[in-house]
Backbone as JSON, one array per atom type, in Angstrom:
{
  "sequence": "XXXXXXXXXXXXXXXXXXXXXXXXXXXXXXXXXXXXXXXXXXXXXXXXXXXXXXXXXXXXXXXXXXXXXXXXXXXXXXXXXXXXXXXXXXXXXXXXXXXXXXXXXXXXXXXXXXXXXXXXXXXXXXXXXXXXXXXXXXXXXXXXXXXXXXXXXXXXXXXXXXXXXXXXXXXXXXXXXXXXXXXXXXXXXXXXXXXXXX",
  "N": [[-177.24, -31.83, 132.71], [-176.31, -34.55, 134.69], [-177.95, -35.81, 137.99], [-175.93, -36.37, 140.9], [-175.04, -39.45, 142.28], [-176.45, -40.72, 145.15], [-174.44, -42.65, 146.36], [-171.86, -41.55, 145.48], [-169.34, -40.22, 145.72], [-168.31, -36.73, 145.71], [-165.92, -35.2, 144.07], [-163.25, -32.68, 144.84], [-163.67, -30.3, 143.84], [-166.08, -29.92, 142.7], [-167.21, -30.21, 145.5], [-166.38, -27.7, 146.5], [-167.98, -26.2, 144.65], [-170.26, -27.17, 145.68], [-170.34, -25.87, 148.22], [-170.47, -23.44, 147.6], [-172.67, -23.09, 146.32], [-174.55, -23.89, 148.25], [-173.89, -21.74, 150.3], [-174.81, -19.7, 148.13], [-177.92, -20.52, 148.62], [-178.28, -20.46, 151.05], [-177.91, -17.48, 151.3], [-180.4, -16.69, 149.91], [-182.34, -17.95, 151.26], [-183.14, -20.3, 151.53], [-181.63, -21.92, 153.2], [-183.42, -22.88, 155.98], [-184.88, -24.78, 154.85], [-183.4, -26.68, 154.01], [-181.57, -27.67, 155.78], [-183.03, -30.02, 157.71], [-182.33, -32.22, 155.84], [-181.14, -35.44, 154.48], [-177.37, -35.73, 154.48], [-177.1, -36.49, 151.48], [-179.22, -35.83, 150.01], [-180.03, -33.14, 150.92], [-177.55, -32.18, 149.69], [-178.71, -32.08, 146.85], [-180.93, -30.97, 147.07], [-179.77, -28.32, 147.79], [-178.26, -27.75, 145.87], [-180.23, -26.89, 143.57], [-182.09, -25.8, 144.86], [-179.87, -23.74, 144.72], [-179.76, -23.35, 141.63], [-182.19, -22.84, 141.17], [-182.11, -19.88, 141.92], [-180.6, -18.74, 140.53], [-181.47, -19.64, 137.81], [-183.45, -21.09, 135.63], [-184.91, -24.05, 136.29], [-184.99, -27.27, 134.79], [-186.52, -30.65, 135.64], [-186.51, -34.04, 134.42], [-186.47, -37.31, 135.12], [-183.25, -38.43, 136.02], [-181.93, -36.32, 134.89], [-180.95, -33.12, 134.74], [-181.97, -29.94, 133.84], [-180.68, -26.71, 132.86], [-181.19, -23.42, 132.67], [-179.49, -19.76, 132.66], [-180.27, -17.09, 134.02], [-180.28, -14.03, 132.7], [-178.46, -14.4, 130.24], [-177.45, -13.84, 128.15], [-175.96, -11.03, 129.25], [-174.02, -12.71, 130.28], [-172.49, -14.24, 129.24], [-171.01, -11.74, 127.53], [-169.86, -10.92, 130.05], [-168.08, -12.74, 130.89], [-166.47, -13.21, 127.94], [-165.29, -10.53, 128.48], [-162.11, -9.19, 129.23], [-159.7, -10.26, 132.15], [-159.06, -8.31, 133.71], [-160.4, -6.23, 133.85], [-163.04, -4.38, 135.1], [-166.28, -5.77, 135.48], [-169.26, -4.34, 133.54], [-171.47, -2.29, 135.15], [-174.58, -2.39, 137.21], [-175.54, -3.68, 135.05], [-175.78, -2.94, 132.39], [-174.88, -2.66, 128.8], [-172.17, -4.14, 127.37], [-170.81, -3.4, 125.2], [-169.5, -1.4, 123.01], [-170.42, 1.34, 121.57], [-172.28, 1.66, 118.2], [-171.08, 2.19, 114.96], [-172.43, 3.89, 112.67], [-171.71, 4.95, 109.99], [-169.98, 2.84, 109.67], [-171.6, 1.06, 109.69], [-172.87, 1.16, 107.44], [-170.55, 1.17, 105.56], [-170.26, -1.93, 105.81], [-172.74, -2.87, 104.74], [-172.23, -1.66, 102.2], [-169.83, -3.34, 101.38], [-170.93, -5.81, 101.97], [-173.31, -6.14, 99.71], [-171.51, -5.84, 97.27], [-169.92, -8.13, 97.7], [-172.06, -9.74, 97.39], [-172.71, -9.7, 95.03], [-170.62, -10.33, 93.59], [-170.46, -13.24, 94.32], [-172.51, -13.87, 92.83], [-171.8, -13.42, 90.14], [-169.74, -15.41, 90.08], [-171.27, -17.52, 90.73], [-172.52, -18.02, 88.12], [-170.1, -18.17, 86.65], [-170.07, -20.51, 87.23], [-172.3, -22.26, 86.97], [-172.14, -21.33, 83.61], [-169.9, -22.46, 83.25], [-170.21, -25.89, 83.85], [-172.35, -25.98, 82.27], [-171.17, -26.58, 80.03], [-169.18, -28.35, 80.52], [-170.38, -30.16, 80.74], [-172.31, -30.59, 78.27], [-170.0, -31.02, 77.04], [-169.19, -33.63, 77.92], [-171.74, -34.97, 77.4], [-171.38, -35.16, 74.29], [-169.01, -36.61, 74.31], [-169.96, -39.08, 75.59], [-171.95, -39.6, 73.41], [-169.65, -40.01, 70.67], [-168.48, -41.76, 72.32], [-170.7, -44.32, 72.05], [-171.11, -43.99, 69.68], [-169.07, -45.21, 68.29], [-168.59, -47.92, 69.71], [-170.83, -48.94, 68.34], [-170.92, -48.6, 65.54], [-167.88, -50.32, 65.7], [-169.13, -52.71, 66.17], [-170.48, -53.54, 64.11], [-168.62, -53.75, 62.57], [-167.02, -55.63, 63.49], [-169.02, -57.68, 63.35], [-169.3, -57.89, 60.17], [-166.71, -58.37, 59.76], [-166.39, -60.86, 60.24], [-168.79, -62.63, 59.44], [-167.29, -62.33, 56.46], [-165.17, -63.63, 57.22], [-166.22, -66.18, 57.75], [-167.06, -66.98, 54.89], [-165.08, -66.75, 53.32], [-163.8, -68.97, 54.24], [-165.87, -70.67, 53.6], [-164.97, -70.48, 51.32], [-162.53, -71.18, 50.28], [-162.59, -74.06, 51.36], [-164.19, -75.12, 48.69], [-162.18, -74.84, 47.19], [-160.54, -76.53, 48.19], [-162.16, -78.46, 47.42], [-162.82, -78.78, 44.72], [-160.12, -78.81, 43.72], [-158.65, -81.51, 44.09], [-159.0, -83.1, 41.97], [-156.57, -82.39, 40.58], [-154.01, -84.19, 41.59], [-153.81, -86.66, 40.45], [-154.03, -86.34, 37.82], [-151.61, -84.18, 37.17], [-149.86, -86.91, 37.6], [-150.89, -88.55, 35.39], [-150.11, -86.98, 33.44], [-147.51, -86.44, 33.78], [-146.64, -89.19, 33.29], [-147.65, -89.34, 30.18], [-145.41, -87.55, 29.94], [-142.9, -88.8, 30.13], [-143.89, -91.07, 27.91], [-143.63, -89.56, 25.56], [-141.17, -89.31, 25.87], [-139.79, -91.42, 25.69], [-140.25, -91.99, 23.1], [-139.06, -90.07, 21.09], [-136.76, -91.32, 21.48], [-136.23, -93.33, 20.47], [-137.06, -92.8, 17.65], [-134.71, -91.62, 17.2]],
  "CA": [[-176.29, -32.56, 133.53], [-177.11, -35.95, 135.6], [-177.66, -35.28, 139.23], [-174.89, -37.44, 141.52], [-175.94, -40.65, 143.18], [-176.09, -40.56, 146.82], [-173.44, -43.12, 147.6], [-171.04, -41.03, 145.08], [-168.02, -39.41, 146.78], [-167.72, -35.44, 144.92], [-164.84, -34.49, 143.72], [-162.94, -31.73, 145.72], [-163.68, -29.17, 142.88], [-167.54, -30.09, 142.98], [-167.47, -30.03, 146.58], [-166.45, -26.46, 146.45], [-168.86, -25.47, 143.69], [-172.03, -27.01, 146.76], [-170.24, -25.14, 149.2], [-170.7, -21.55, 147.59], [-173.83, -22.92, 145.79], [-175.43, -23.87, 149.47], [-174.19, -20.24, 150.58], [-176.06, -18.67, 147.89], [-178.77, -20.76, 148.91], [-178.43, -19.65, 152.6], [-178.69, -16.36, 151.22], [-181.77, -16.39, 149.68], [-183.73, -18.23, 152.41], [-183.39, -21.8, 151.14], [-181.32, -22.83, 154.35], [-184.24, -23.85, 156.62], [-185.61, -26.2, 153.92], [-181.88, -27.39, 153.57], [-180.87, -27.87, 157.14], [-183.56, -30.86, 157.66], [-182.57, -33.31, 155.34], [-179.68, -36.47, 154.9], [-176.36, -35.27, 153.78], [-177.28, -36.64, 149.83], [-180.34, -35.6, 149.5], [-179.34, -31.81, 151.49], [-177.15, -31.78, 148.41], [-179.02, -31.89, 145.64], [-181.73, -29.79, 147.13], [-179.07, -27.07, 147.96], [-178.01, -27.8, 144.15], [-181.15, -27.44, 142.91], [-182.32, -24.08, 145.3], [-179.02, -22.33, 144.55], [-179.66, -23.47, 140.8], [-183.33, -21.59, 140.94], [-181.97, -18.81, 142.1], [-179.92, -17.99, 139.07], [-182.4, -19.02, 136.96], [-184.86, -21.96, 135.31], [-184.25, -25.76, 136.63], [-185.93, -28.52, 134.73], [-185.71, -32.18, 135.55], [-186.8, -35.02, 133.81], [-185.6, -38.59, 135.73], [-182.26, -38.37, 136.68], [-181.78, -35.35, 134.0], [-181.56, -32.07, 135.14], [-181.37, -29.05, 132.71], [-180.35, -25.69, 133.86], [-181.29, -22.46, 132.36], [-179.27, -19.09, 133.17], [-181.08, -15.71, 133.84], [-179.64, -12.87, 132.1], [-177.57, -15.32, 129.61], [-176.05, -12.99, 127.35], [-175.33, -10.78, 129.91], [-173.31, -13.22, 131.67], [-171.25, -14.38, 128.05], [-170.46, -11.18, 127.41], [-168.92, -10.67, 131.13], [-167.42, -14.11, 130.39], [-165.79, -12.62, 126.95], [-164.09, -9.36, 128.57], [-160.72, -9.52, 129.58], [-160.2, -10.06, 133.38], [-158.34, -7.17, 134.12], [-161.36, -5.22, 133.05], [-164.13, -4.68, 135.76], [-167.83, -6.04, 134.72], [-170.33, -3.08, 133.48], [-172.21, -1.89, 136.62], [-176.32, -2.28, 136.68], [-176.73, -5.12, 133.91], [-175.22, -2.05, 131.42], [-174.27, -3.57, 127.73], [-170.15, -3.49, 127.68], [-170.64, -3.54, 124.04], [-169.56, -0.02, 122.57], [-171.9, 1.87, 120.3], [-171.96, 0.98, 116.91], [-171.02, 3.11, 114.09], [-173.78, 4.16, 111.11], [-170.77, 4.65, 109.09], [-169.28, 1.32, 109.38], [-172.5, -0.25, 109.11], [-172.92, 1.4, 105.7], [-169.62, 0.05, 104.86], [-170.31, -3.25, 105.68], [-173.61, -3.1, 103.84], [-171.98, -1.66, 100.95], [-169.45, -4.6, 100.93], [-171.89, -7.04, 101.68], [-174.06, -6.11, 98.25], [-170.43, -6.22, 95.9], [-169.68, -9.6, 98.11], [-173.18, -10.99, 97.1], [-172.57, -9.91, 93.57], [-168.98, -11.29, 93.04], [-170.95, -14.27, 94.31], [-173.45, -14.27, 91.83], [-170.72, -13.56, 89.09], [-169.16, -16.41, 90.29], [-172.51, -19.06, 90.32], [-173.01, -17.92, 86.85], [-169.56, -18.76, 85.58], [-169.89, -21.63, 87.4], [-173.09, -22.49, 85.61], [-171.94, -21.73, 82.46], [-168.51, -24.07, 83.32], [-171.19, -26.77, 84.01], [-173.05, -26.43, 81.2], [-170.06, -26.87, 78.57], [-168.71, -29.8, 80.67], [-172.0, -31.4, 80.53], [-172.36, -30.42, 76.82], [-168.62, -32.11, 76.56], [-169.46, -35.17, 78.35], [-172.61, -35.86, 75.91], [-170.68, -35.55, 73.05], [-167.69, -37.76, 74.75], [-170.24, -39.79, 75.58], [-172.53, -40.03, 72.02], [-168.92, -40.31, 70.43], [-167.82, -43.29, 72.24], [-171.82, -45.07, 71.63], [-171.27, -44.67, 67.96], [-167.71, -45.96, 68.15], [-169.01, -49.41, 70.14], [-172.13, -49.67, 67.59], [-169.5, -49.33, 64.3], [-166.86, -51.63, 65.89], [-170.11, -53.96, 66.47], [-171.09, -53.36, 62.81], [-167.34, -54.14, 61.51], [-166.52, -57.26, 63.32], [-169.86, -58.66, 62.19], [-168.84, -58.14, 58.66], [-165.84, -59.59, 59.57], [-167.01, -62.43, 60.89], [-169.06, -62.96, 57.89], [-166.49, -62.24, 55.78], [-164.21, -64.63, 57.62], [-166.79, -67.59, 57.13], [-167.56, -66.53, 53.49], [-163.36, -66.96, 52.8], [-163.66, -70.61, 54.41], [-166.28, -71.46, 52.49], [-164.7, -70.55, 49.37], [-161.15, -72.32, 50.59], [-162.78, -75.87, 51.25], [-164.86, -75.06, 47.56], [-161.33, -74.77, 46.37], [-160.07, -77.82, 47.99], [-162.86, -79.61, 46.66], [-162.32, -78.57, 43.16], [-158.15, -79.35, 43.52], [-158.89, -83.58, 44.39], [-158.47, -84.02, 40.62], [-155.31, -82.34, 40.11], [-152.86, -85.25, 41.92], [-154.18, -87.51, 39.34], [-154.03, -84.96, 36.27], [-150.39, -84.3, 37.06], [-149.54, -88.22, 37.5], [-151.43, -88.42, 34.0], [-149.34, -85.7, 32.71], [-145.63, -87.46, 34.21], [-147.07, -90.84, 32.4], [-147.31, -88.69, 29.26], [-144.34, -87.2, 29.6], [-142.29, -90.17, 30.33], [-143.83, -91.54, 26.95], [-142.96, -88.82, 24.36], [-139.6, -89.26, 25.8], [-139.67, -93.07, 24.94], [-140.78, -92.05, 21.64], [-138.23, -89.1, 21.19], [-135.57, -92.08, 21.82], [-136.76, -94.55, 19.64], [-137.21, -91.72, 16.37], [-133.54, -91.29, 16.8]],
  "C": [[-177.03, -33.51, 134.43], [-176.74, -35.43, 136.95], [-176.46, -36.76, 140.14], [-175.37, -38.47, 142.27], [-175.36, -40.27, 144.38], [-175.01, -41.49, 147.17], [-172.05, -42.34, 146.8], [-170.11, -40.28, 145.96], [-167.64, -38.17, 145.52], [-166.24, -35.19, 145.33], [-164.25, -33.16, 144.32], [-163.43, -30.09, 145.02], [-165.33, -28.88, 142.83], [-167.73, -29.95, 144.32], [-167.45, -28.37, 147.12], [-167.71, -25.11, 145.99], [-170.49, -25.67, 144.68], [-171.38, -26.5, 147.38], [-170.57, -23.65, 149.05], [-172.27, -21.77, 146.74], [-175.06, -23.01, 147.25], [-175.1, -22.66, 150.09], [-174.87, -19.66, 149.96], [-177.5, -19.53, 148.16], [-179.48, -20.34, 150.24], [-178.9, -18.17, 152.48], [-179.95, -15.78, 150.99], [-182.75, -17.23, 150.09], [-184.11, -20.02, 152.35], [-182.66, -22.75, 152.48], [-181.88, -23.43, 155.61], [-184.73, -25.0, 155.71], [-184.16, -27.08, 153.81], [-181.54, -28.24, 155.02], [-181.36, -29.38, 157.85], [-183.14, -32.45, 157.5], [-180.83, -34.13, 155.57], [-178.82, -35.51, 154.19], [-177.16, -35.2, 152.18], [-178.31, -35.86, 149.37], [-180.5, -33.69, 149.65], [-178.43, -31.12, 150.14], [-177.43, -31.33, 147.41], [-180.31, -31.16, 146.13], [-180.99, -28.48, 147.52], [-178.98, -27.1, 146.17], [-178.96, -27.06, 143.35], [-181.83, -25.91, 143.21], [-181.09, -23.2, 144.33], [-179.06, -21.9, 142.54], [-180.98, -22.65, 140.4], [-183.52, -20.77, 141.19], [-181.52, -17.96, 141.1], [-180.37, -18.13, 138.05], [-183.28, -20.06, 136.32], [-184.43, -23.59, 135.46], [-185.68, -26.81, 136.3], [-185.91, -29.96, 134.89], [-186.81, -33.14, 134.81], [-185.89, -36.49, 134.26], [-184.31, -37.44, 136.52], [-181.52, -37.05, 135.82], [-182.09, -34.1, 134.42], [-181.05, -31.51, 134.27], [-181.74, -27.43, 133.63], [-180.42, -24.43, 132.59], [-180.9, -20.86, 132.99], [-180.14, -17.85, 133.16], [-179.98, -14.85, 133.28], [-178.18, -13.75, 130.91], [-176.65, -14.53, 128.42], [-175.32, -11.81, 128.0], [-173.54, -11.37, 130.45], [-172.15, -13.95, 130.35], [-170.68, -13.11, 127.78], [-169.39, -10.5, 128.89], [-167.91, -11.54, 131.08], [-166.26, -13.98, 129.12], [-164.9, -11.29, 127.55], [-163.05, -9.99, 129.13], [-160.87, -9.37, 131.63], [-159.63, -9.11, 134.34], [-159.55, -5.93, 134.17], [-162.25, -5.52, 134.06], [-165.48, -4.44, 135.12], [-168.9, -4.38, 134.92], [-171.62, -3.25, 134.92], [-173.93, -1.96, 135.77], [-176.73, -2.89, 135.81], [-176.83, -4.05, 132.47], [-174.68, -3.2, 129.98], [-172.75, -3.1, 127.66], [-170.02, -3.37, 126.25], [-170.64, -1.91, 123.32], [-170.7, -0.06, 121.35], [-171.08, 2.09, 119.18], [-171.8, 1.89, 115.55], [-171.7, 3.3, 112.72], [-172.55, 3.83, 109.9], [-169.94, 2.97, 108.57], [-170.35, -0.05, 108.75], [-172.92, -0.2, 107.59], [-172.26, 0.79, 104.83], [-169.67, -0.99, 104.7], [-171.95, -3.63, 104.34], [-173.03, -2.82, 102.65], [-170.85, -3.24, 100.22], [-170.23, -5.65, 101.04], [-172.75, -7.22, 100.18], [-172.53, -6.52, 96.99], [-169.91, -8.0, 96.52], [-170.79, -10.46, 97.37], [-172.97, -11.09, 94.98], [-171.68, -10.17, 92.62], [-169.76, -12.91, 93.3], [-171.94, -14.69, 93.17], [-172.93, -14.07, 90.53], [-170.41, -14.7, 88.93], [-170.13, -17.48, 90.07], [-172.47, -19.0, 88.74], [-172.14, -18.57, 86.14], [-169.17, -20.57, 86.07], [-170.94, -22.56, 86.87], [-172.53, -22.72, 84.59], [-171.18, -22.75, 81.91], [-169.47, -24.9, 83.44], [-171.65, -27.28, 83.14], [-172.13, -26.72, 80.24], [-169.27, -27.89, 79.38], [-169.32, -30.6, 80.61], [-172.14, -31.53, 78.97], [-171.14, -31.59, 76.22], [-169.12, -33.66, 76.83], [-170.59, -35.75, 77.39], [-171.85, -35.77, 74.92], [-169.73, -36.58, 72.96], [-168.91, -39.09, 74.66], [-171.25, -40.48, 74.23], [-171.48, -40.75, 71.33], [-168.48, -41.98, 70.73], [-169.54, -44.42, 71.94], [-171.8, -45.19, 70.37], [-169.55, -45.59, 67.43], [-167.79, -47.23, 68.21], [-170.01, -49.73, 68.67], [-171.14, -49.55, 66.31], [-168.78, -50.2, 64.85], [-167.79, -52.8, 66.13], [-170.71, -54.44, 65.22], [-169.31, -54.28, 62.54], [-166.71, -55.5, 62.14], [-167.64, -58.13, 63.42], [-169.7, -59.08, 61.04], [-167.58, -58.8, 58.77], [-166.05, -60.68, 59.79], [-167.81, -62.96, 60.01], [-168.16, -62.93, 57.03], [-165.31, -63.94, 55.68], [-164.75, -66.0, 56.98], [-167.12, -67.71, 55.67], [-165.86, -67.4, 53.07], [-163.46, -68.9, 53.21], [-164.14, -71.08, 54.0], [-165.51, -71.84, 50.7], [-163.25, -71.95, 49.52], [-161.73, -73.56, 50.59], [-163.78, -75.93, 49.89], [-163.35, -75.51, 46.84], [-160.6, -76.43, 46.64], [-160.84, -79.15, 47.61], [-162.47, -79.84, 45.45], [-160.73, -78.88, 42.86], [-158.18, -81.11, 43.9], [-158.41, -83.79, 43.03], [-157.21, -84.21, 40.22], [-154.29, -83.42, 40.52], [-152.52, -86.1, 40.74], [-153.96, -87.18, 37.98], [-152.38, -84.85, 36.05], [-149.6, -86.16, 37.17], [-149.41, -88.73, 35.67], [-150.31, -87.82, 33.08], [-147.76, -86.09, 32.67], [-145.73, -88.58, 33.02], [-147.01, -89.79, 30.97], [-145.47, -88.16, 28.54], [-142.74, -88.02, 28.98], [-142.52, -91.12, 29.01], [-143.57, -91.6, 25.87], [-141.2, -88.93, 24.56], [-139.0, -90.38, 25.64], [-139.23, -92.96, 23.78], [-139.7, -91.33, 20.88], [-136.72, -90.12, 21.37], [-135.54, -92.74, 20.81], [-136.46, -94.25, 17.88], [-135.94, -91.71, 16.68], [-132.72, -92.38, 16.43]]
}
């Protein structure tokens, strides 16, 4: 926590919290060194005593860090209910622990670890046969692209092969106009002739 600037004005709730933190400072002997100084500065050395009384105060700049003594003590007084008065003498409030139960829990903990390791396995094996699937999906569709890359080459050859032959053919058809003309003129003459004989 950052210590407060001196021209800061505390909060009524903080002002409370230096008033019982400079009593326990009074108590344990810190109120001649306190009594001395300006208001601000009176502050944060009451702060600071009543804060190394309870237990390890490090600063760094304007950074102070605060370490409690007896710290799980003081969560588990913090955790009981407040109807409930705190264990006398620094006593653990934590009832005593049962062999039996802890057996139990060990015994479920070993069938827990080994439903778990059931479970990796068939999750492995699922793994491996979706992976197995996916190469095959995926070989499958690589030979699919490389045939459809094969078959509209050949078409595509194919295609130009057919156009060659078509303009071969309309080369070779130029005569016919002429051939059938030929062939009319013929016709047209036996049927002269066919007139004439009668």
């Amino acid at each position: 926590m950052e210590e407060p600037g001196p021209a800061a004005a505390p909060p009524e709730g903080r002002g409370r919290d230096e008033r019982s933190l400079e009593a326990l400072s009074l108590a344990g002997g810190g109120g001649a060194a306190v009594a001395g100084r300006q208001l601000s500065e009176g502050r944060r050395a009451t702060l600071a005593s009543a804060l190394e009384l309870e237990g390890t105060v490090l600063r760094e700049g304007r950074l102070t860090q605060f370490v409690a003594n007896n710290l799980e003590r003081r969560i588990r007084l913090s955790g009981a209910p407040r109807g409930d008065p705190p264990a006398g003498g620094g006593g653990s409030s934590i009832p005593a622990i049962d062999p039996g139960a802890l057996q139990d829990v060990v015994a479920l903990a070993g069938q827990v670890a080994a439903q778990v390791d059931e479970l990796l396995r068939n999750v492995h094996c699922g793994l491996q046969a979706l992976t197995a699937l996916s190469v095959g999906c995926i070989q499958t569709y690589r030979d699919g692209v490389e045939s459809l890359g094969e078959a509209a080459d050949l078409s595509i050859r194919a295609m130009y092969a057919l156009v060659a032959r078509c303009e071969e053919l309309d080369r070779a058809m130029q005569p016919v106009p002429a051939l059938a003309k030929r062939i009319r003129d013929m016709k047209g003459t036996l049927e002269r002739l066919e007139g004439l004989c009668k």
